């Protein structure tokens, strides 16, 4: 495959880098300490069209490719990974599932507001007792005439505190295991929805993570996305987009951490010379750069397969596995190069080290990615 980025990709990447350098990076530590997703920056991103990146133009989106969008996610996450993941979840999971599985009425009802950023999406699949084992989820939707009644609890919901639209996976037929899972698009102001307090997290503290409870929530039948019983398959397909998104989030963190390490190694003098003169430091930088480039190739391969409408299940998981391991490796080595100062909040590598950690956990843990990849290998 040819991974050359086209003009559109580079232009949007540059715009995102300018935005990240001016608006995100300088305040990222403040957002982290306060644990906030700043509303004024949400508004600015809405004006740039970032909430409708891959949504079709006829619904008010920019209609751009996943490849172009991923360059943007990498740049935004280099500035502030917590802010960047908010946009990745909204576009890659929530808009994407409506774009792929919604009927005309559903697309017309939800996509224009979502693309404008006036209704932000949240993706609700994880439950307190159902994480990696998605098929064991127990939130139920019981058919009652012209509507369904939803009951259950979703946990770790990114964007939970300000989302307007929830994509909710439920059991409509509990007897059938994963074949009994269906997916609904739910308006957050529906009666019976309670949104919990923000989780106090280790990293990506500028992203909002909450528990959401559904108690006898009446959801009209027309809010069923796709066919009943097909929710598991839909979730698996959509997770490819999410996993490519997390890959580029991880690459943004890794690139930013390496840049800081290079800068610091040229400034810090020990034994009468900058520490970048020591081969031990040079080799760390060489290893970091090689892994980041390899991750980018895996990430763009997955994105371009997805854009071409080709299967990309294995490739998305390989990309997520490698890029997120790379982010953790690079951030850890960047702290090492900073010595004791790398452990102090004044230096951004401390934040990158914390932000990188979650990338190996959400949208499927590293173990879950290995399950996908090995299953695919063994079926050949
Ligand atoms: C900050 C944050 C944001 C999140 N945002 C969202 C969101 O927006 N929407 C959403 O639905 N979810 C979200 N999640 C949830 C996330 O996707 C889950 O945490 C993740 O899928 C893992 O589930 P779990 O935490 O229940 O871990 P578990 O599934 O309990 O796993 C625990 C450990 O066991 C391992 N394990 C489990 N099964 C196996 C197996 N068969 N073989 C080998 N190892 C195994 C796992 O890899 C892990 O190491 C978020 C999580 C976090 C931390």
Short mmCIF file of C-alpha atoms and ligand atoms in Angstrom, two decimals:
data_model
loop_
_atom_site.label_atom_id
_atom_site.label_comp_id
_atom_site.label_asym_id
_atom_site.label_seq_id
_atom_site.Cartn_x
_atom_site.Cartn_y
_atom_site.Cartn_z
CA UNK A 1 0.00 0.00 0.00
CA UNK A 2 1.04 3.59 -0.62
CA UNK A 3 0.85 5.61 2.60
CA UNK A 4 1.57 8.98 1.07
CA UNK A 5 -0.70 11.63 2.55
CA UNK A 6 -2.59 13.78 0.06
CA UNK A 7 -2.93 17.57 0.14
CA UNK A 8 -6.18 17.47 2.15
CA UNK A 9 -4.57 15.30 4.82
CA UNK A 10 -1.60 17.63 5.20
CA UNK A 11 -3.66 20.81 5.15
CA UNK A 12 -6.01 19.63 7.93
CA UNK A 13 -3.07 18.23 9.89
CA UNK A 14 -1.35 21.63 9.74
CA UNK A 15 -4.52 23.45 10.82
CA UNK A 16 -4.90 21.06 13.74
CA UNK A 17 -1.26 21.50 14.72
CA UNK A 18 -1.69 25.30 14.80
CA UNK A 19 -4.82 24.94 16.92
CA UNK A 20 -3.13 22.45 19.27
CA UNK A 21 -0.01 24.58 19.69
CA UNK A 22 -1.92 27.81 20.32
CA UNK A 23 -5.06 26.66 22.13
CA UNK A 24 -4.41 23.24 23.70
CA UNK A 25 -0.76 22.77 24.66
CA UNK A 26 -0.33 26.03 26.62
CA UNK A 27 -3.33 25.22 28.86
CA UNK A 28 -3.13 21.42 28.95
CA UNK A 29 -1.64 21.26 32.45
CA UNK A 30 -4.41 23.54 33.75
CA UNK A 31 -7.13 21.35 32.16
CA UNK A 32 -5.39 18.32 33.65
CA UNK A 33 -5.23 19.80 37.15
CA UNK A 34 -8.82 21.01 37.06
CA UNK A 35 -10.15 17.90 35.30
CA UNK A 36 -12.19 19.92 32.81
CA UNK A 37 -13.06 19.80 29.12
CA UNK A 38 -13.17 23.54 28.39
CA UNK A 39 -16.51 24.51 26.75
CA UNK A 40 -14.97 27.46 24.86
CA UNK A 41 -12.60 25.07 23.08
CA UNK A 42 -15.47 22.74 22.24
CA UNK A 43 -17.11 25.78 20.61
CA UNK A 44 -13.94 26.66 18.68
CA UNK A 45 -13.64 23.09 17.40
CA UNK A 46 -17.29 23.17 16.35
CA UNK A 47 -16.53 26.29 14.28
CA UNK A 48 -13.61 24.45 12.62
CA UNK A 49 -16.00 21.62 11.67
CA UNK A 50 -14.20 19.06 13.85
CA UNK A 51 -17.44 17.54 15.17
CA UNK A 52 -18.51 16.54 11.68
CA UNK A 53 -15.21 15.46 10.30
CA UNK A 54 -16.26 12.25 8.58
CA UNK A 55 -20.03 12.88 8.62
CA UNK A 56 -21.44 13.25 5.07
CA UNK A 57 -21.69 16.78 3.66
CA UNK A 58 -25.45 16.40 3.07
CA UNK A 59 -25.84 16.21 6.87
CA UNK A 60 -23.60 19.20 7.54
CA UNK A 61 -20.35 17.27 7.95
CA UNK A 62 -17.05 17.81 6.16
CA UNK A 63 -17.29 14.37 4.56
CA UNK A 64 -13.56 13.76 4.89
CA UNK A 65 -11.70 10.47 5.11
CA UNK A 66 -10.61 8.60 8.22
CA UNK A 67 -7.01 9.07 7.01
CA UNK A 68 -7.37 12.88 7.02
CA UNK A 69 -9.16 12.80 10.37
CA UNK A 70 -6.44 10.67 11.96
CA UNK A 71 -3.78 13.27 11.15
CA UNK A 72 -5.96 15.78 13.00
CA UNK A 73 -6.45 13.47 16.00
CA UNK A 74 -2.69 12.91 16.28
CA UNK A 75 -2.00 16.66 16.32
CA UNK A 76 -4.79 17.47 18.80
CA UNK A 77 -3.68 14.67 21.13
CA UNK A 78 -0.09 15.89 21.00
CA UNK A 79 -1.49 19.16 22.41
CA UNK A 80 -3.92 17.60 24.90
CA UNK A 81 -4.79 13.90 24.70
CA UNK A 82 -7.83 14.24 26.98
CA UNK A 83 -9.39 16.86 24.71
CA UNK A 84 -8.52 14.92 21.54
CA UNK A 85 -10.22 11.71 22.66
CA UNK A 86 -13.48 13.62 23.16
CA UNK A 87 -13.51 14.33 19.40
CA UNK A 88 -12.35 10.85 18.48
CA UNK A 89 -15.19 9.17 20.41
CA UNK A 90 -17.77 11.60 19.03
CA UNK A 91 -16.70 11.17 15.38
CA UNK A 92 -15.20 7.68 15.14
CA UNK A 93 -17.79 5.88 17.24
CA UNK A 94 -20.98 7.93 17.56
CA UNK A 95 -21.33 9.74 14.21
CA UNK A 96 -19.86 6.73 12.46
CA UNK A 97 -22.41 4.24 13.79
CA UNK A 98 -25.32 6.50 12.75
CA UNK A 99 -23.69 7.06 9.34
CA UNK A 100 -23.24 3.30 8.80
CA UNK A 101 -26.40 1.86 10.34
CA UNK A 102 -28.90 4.71 10.70
CA UNK A 103 -31.89 5.01 8.36
CA UNK A 104 -32.61 8.29 6.53
CA UNK A 105 -34.83 9.66 9.33
CA UNK A 106 -32.25 8.87 12.02
CA UNK A 107 -29.44 10.45 10.00
CA UNK A 108 -31.59 13.53 9.37
CA UNK A 109 -32.59 13.78 13.02
CA UNK A 110 -29.16 13.36 14.63
CA UNK A 111 -26.23 13.96 12.24
CA UNK A 112 -26.71 17.72 11.52
CA UNK A 113 -26.73 18.62 15.25
CA UNK A 114 -23.86 16.25 15.94
CA UNK A 115 -21.79 17.57 13.03
CA UNK A 116 -22.40 21.12 14.28
CA UNK A 117 -21.21 20.14 17.76
CA UNK A 118 -24.50 21.19 19.36
CA UNK A 119 -25.14 17.54 20.32
CA UNK A 120 -22.04 15.64 21.35
CA UNK A 121 -22.06 11.86 21.25
CA UNK A 122 -21.18 9.31 23.95
CA UNK A 123 -20.79 5.57 23.38
CA UNK A 124 -22.22 3.38 26.13
CA UNK A 125 -21.22 -0.26 25.97
CA UNK A 126 -19.12 -1.02 29.10
CA UNK A 127 -20.94 -1.98 32.30
CA UNK A 128 -19.68 -2.58 35.85
CA UNK A 129 -19.70 -6.35 35.20
CA UNK A 130 -19.13 -6.38 31.43
CA UNK A 131 -15.89 -4.94 30.07
CA UNK A 132 -13.82 -7.09 27.72
CA UNK A 133 -16.65 -9.63 27.80
CA UNK A 134 -19.09 -7.38 25.93
CA UNK A 135 -21.50 -10.26 25.28
CA UNK A 136 -22.26 -10.48 29.01
CA UNK A 137 -23.75 -6.97 29.18
CA UNK A 138 -27.03 -6.87 31.04
CA UNK A 139 -28.68 -3.49 30.37
CA UNK A 140 -32.09 -4.52 29.06
CA UNK A 141 -34.55 -3.10 26.56
CA UNK A 142 -38.04 -4.57 26.79
CA UNK A 143 -40.52 -3.94 23.96
CA UNK A 144 -43.74 -2.20 25.11
CA UNK A 145 -45.92 -1.32 22.12
CA UNK A 146 -44.48 1.70 20.34
CA UNK A 147 -41.41 1.98 22.59
CA UNK A 148 -38.77 0.05 24.56
CA UNK A 149 -38.09 0.41 28.30
CA UNK A 150 -34.35 0.57 29.09
CA UNK A 151 -32.90 -0.46 32.47
CA UNK A 152 -29.28 -0.83 33.53
CA UNK A 153 -25.99 0.96 34.20
CA UNK A 154 -23.22 1.93 31.82
CA UNK A 155 -19.83 2.85 33.20
CA UNK A 156 -16.71 4.74 32.02
CA UNK A 157 -18.74 6.78 29.53
CA UNK A 158 -16.44 9.29 27.79
CA UNK A 159 -18.19 12.68 27.19
CA UNK A 160 -20.87 11.48 29.66
CA UNK A 161 -21.19 14.86 31.42
CA UNK A 162 -22.07 16.94 28.36
CA UNK A 163 -23.27 14.47 25.73
CA UNK A 164 -26.61 15.12 24.02
CA UNK A 165 -26.82 11.78 22.23
CA UNK A 166 -26.08 8.37 23.73
CA UNK A 167 -25.35 5.28 21.67
CA UNK A 168 -26.49 2.51 24.00
CA UNK A 169 -25.97 -1.24 23.64
CA UNK A 170 -28.58 -3.39 25.37
CA UNK A 171 -29.98 -6.91 25.48
CA UNK A 172 -33.31 -7.15 23.68
CA UNK A 173 -33.21 -10.94 23.87
CA UNK A 174 -31.13 -12.06 26.88
CA UNK A 175 -31.57 -15.76 26.05
CA UNK A 176 -29.57 -15.36 22.84
CA UNK A 177 -26.24 -14.12 24.33
CA UNK A 178 -24.35 -11.85 21.93
CA UNK A 179 -27.05 -12.44 19.28
CA UNK A 180 -29.52 -10.77 21.64
CA UNK A 181 -27.68 -7.43 21.70
CA UNK A 182 -29.24 -4.38 19.99
CA UNK A 183 -28.24 -0.74 19.74
CA UNK A 184 -30.29 2.40 20.40
CA UNK A 185 -29.69 6.08 19.89
CA UNK A 186 -31.03 7.76 23.02
CA UNK A 187 -31.61 11.46 23.75
CA UNK A 188 -29.85 12.28 27.01
CA UNK A 189 -32.78 14.37 28.28
CA UNK A 190 -35.09 11.32 28.28
CA UNK A 191 -36.77 10.77 31.62
CA UNK A 192 -35.07 8.15 33.84
CA UNK A 193 -31.45 8.88 32.84
CA UNK A 194 -29.09 9.79 35.68
CA UNK A 195 -25.55 10.92 34.94
CA UNK A 196 -22.99 10.34 37.72
CA UNK A 197 -20.09 12.48 38.95
CA UNK A 198 -16.90 12.70 36.86
CA UNK A 199 -14.41 9.89 37.56
CA UNK A 200 -11.14 11.10 39.12
CA UNK A 201 -8.61 9.67 36.70
CA UNK A 202 -4.84 9.12 36.57
CA UNK A 203 -4.48 10.69 33.11
CA UNK A 204 -6.44 12.21 30.20
CA UNK A 205 -8.05 14.30 32.90
CA UNK A 206 -9.39 16.82 30.37
CA UNK A 207 -11.77 14.13 29.16
CA UNK A 208 -15.04 13.61 30.97
CA UNK A 209 -15.77 10.04 32.18
CA UNK A 210 -18.99 9.13 34.00
CA UNK A 211 -21.40 6.39 34.94
CA UNK A 212 -24.88 6.63 33.40
CA UNK A 213 -27.91 4.91 34.85
CA UNK A 214 -31.07 4.03 32.91
CA UNK A 215 -34.19 3.49 34.97
CA UNK A 216 -37.37 2.70 32.99
CA UNK A 217 -36.21 5.00 30.18
CA UNK A 218 -38.83 5.12 27.42
CA UNK A 219 -37.12 4.97 24.02
CA UNK A 220 -39.27 5.18 20.88
CA UNK A 221 -39.04 2.14 18.58
CA UNK A 222 -37.77 4.33 15.77
CA UNK A 223 -34.57 4.90 17.82
CA UNK A 224 -33.38 1.34 17.24
CA UNK A 225 -30.21 1.53 15.12
CA UNK A 226 -29.85 -1.23 12.57
CA UNK A 227 -31.62 -4.52 13.12
CA UNK A 228 -32.54 -6.02 16.50
CA UNK A 229 -30.00 -8.65 17.60
CA UNK A 230 -27.25 -7.21 15.36
CA UNK A 231 -25.75 -4.89 18.00
CA UNK A 232 -22.73 -7.07 18.76
CA UNK A 233 -21.67 -7.19 15.10
CA UNK A 234 -22.23 -3.42 14.80
CA UNK A 235 -20.13 -2.77 17.92
CA UNK A 236 -17.29 -4.92 16.59
CA UNK A 237 -17.32 -3.12 13.23
CA UNK A 238 -17.45 0.35 14.77
CA UNK A 239 -14.68 -0.48 17.24
CA UNK A 240 -12.31 -0.68 14.25
CA UNK A 241 -12.78 3.08 13.80
CA UNK A 242 -12.38 3.70 17.52
CA UNK A 243 -9.22 1.60 17.65
CA UNK A 244 -7.67 3.50 14.76
CA UNK A 245 -8.61 6.70 16.64
CA UNK A 246 -6.87 5.53 19.84
CA UNK A 247 -3.82 4.52 17.76
CA UNK A 248 -3.45 8.12 16.61
CA UNK A 249 -4.16 9.47 20.08
CA UNK A 250 -1.26 7.31 21.28
CA UNK A 251 0.97 8.49 18.42
CA UNK A 252 0.24 12.12 19.33
CA UNK A 253 1.30 11.49 22.94
CA UNK A 254 4.40 9.57 21.83
CA UNK A 255 5.49 12.24 19.33
CA UNK A 256 5.03 15.01 21.91
CA UNK A 257 6.98 13.02 24.53
CA UNK A 258 9.84 12.37 22.11
CA UNK A 259 9.99 16.05 21.08
CA UNK A 260 10.31 17.06 24.74
CA UNK A 261 12.99 14.42 25.32
CA UNK A 262 15.05 15.64 22.34
CA UNK A 263 14.76 19.26 23.50
CA UNK A 264 15.68 18.46 27.10
CA UNK A 265 18.61 16.22 26.13
CA UNK A 266 20.18 19.13 24.24
CA UNK A 267 19.73 21.53 27.18
CA UNK A 268 20.65 19.39 30.16
CA UNK A 269 24.34 19.42 30.95
CA UNK A 270 25.99 16.69 33.02
CA UNK A 271 29.68 15.74 33.13
CA UNK A 272 30.40 19.01 31.31
CA UNK A 273 28.33 18.30 28.20
CA UNK A 274 24.70 18.06 27.01
CA UNK A 275 23.33 14.62 27.84
CA UNK A 276 22.43 14.11 24.14
CA UNK A 277 26.16 13.51 23.60
CA UNK A 278 25.86 10.22 25.50
CA UNK A 279 25.19 7.23 23.30
CA UNK A 280 22.82 5.76 25.92
CA UNK A 281 20.54 8.79 25.39
CA UNK A 282 20.97 8.80 21.60
CA UNK A 283 19.95 5.12 21.40
CA UNK A 284 16.81 5.81 23.44
CA UNK A 285 15.85 8.55 20.95
CA UNK A 286 16.56 6.28 17.98
CA UNK A 287 14.36 3.54 19.47
CA UNK A 288 11.54 6.02 20.16
CA UNK A 289 11.57 7.48 16.63
CA UNK A 290 11.65 4.04 14.99
CA UNK A 291 8.68 2.78 17.02
CA UNK A 292 6.66 5.96 16.35
CA UNK A 293 7.25 5.67 12.59
CA UNK A 294 6.37 1.96 12.61
CA UNK A 295 3.17 2.79 14.53
CA UNK A 296 2.25 5.48 12.01
CA UNK A 297 2.62 3.00 9.16
CA UNK A 298 0.36 0.51 10.93
CA UNK A 299 -2.13 3.28 11.74
CA UNK A 300 -2.31 4.69 8.22
CA UNK A 301 -2.55 1.19 6.75
CA UNK A 302 -5.63 0.52 8.90
CA UNK A 303 -7.13 3.97 8.14
CA UNK A 304 -6.62 3.61 4.40
CA UNK A 305 -8.10 0.10 4.36
CA UNK A 306 -11.12 1.47 6.18
CA UNK A 307 -11.43 4.37 3.72
CA UNK A 308 -11.26 1.87 0.84
CA UNK A 309 -14.13 -0.10 2.40
CA UNK A 310 -11.84 -3.12 2.89
CA UNK A 311 -11.92 -5.35 5.99
CA UNK A 312 -9.51 -3.91 8.60
CA UNK A 313 -10.31 -5.82 11.77
CA UNK A 314 -6.88 -7.37 12.23
CA UNK A 315 -5.04 -4.28 11.00
CA UNK A 316 -6.97 -1.94 13.36
CA UNK A 317 -6.12 -4.19 16.31
CA UNK A 318 -2.45 -4.49 15.29
CA UNK A 319 -2.27 -0.73 14.97
CA UNK A 320 -3.92 -0.15 18.35
CA UNK A 321 -1.75 -2.74 20.10
CA UNK A 322 1.52 -1.39 18.72
CA UNK A 323 0.79 2.35 18.86
CA UNK A 324 -0.45 2.23 22.46
CA UNK A 325 2.51 0.11 23.60
CA UNK A 326 4.71 2.64 21.80
CA UNK A 327 3.09 5.57 23.62
CA UNK A 328 3.76 3.92 26.98
CA UNK A 329 7.32 2.98 26.00
CA UNK A 330 8.17 6.43 24.64
CA UNK A 331 6.57 8.37 27.51
CA UNK A 332 8.42 6.20 30.02
CA UNK A 333 11.76 6.70 28.25
CA UNK A 334 11.07 10.44 27.95
CA UNK A 335 10.67 10.59 31.74
CA UNK A 336 13.96 8.64 32.08
CA UNK A 337 15.78 11.14 29.87
CA UNK A 338 14.47 13.97 32.07
CA UNK A 339 15.78 12.21 35.21
CA UNK A 340 14.09 13.47 38.40
CA UNK A 341 12.62 16.46 36.56
CA UNK A 342 10.53 14.08 34.48
CA UNK A 343 8.62 13.26 37.65
CA UNK A 344 7.68 16.89 38.30
CA UNK A 345 4.49 18.40 36.87
CA UNK A 346 6.30 21.44 35.50
CA UNK A 347 7.66 19.17 32.75
CA UNK A 348 5.00 17.92 30.29
CA UNK A 349 6.49 14.41 30.09
CA UNK A 350 4.96 13.72 33.51
CA UNK A 351 1.52 14.23 31.95
CA UNK A 352 2.33 12.25 28.80
CA UNK A 353 3.40 9.35 31.04
CA UNK A 354 0.00 9.40 32.78
CA UNK A 355 -2.00 10.06 29.58
CA UNK A 356 -0.36 7.19 27.70
CA UNK A 357 -1.47 4.58 30.24
CA UNK A 358 -5.14 4.51 29.35
CA UNK A 359 -4.53 3.92 25.66
CA UNK A 360 -3.72 0.26 26.42
CA UNK A 361 -6.96 -0.07 28.39
CA UNK A 362 -9.88 1.44 26.52
CA UNK A 363 -11.53 0.49 23.23
CA UNK A 364 -10.26 -2.99 24.06
CA UNK A 365 -7.23 -3.74 26.25
CA UNK A 366 -3.95 -4.87 24.68
CA UNK A 367 -4.95 -8.43 25.61
CA UNK A 368 -8.25 -7.96 23.73
CA UNK A 369 -6.31 -6.79 20.63
CA UNK A 370 -4.13 -9.92 20.84
CA UNK A 371 -7.29 -12.03 21.05
CA UNK A 372 -8.59 -10.43 17.82
CA UNK A 373 -5.27 -10.78 15.97
CA UNK A 374 -4.58 -14.37 17.01
CA UNK A 375 -8.16 -15.49 16.31
CA UNK A 376 -7.80 -14.11 12.80
CA UNK A 377 -4.43 -15.83 12.30
CA UNK A 378 -5.69 -19.19 13.51
CA UNK A 379 -8.75 -19.23 11.30
CA UNK A 380 -6.57 -19.04 8.15
C1 LIG B 1 -10.86 6.66 30.84
C2 LIG B 1 -11.74 5.58 30.25
C3 LIG B 1 -12.68 5.90 29.29
C4 LIG B 1 -13.52 4.93 28.76
N1 LIG B 1 -14.48 5.30 27.85
C5 LIG B 1 -15.43 4.38 27.50
C6 LIG B 1 -16.56 4.77 26.71
O1 LIG B 1 -16.68 5.92 26.26
N2 LIG B 1 -17.52 3.85 26.46
C7 LIG B 1 -17.45 2.58 26.93
O2 LIG B 1 -18.37 1.80 26.67
N3 LIG B 1 -16.38 2.18 27.66
C8 LIG B 1 -15.37 3.04 27.96
N4 LIG B 1 -14.30 2.64 28.73
C9 LIG B 1 -14.24 1.27 29.21
C10 LIG B 1 -13.11 0.45 28.61
O3 LIG B 1 -13.39 0.19 27.24
C11 LIG B 1 -12.97 -0.83 29.46
O4 LIG B 1 -12.39 -0.40 30.68
C12 LIG B 1 -12.15 -1.89 28.79
O5 LIG B 1 -12.85 -2.43 27.69
C13 LIG B 1 -11.77 -3.03 29.73
O6 LIG B 1 -12.87 -3.48 30.47
P1 LIG B 1 -12.75 -3.61 32.07
O7 LIG B 1 -12.21 -2.33 32.57
O8 LIG B 1 -14.05 -4.08 32.59
O9 LIG B 1 -11.63 -4.72 32.29
P2 LIG B 1 -11.85 -6.32 32.33
O10 LIG B 1 -12.58 -6.78 31.12
O11 LIG B 1 -12.39 -6.70 33.66
O12 LIG B 1 -10.34 -6.82 32.21
C14 LIG B 1 -9.44 -6.86 33.33
C15 LIG B 1 -8.13 -7.49 32.84
O13 LIG B 1 -8.37 -8.84 32.40
C16 LIG B 1 -7.92 -8.99 31.07
N5 LIG B 1 -8.81 -9.94 30.36
C17 LIG B 1 -10.17 -9.93 30.34
N6 LIG B 1 -10.64 -10.96 29.59
C18 LIG B 1 -9.54 -11.63 29.15
C19 LIG B 1 -9.33 -12.78 28.33
N7 LIG B 1 -10.35 -13.46 27.80
N8 LIG B 1 -8.06 -13.18 28.08
C20 LIG B 1 -7.00 -12.49 28.59
N9 LIG B 1 -7.13 -11.40 29.37
C21 LIG B 1 -8.37 -10.98 29.63
C22 LIG B 1 -8.01 -7.59 30.46
O14 LIG B 1 -7.16 -7.46 29.32
C23 LIG B 1 -7.54 -6.75 31.64
O15 LIG B 1 -6.13 -6.77 31.72
C24 LIG B 1 -13.39 3.60 29.21
C25 LIG B 1 -12.43 3.27 30.15
C26 LIG B 1 -11.60 4.23 30.68
C27 LIG B 1 -10.57 3.85 31.72
#
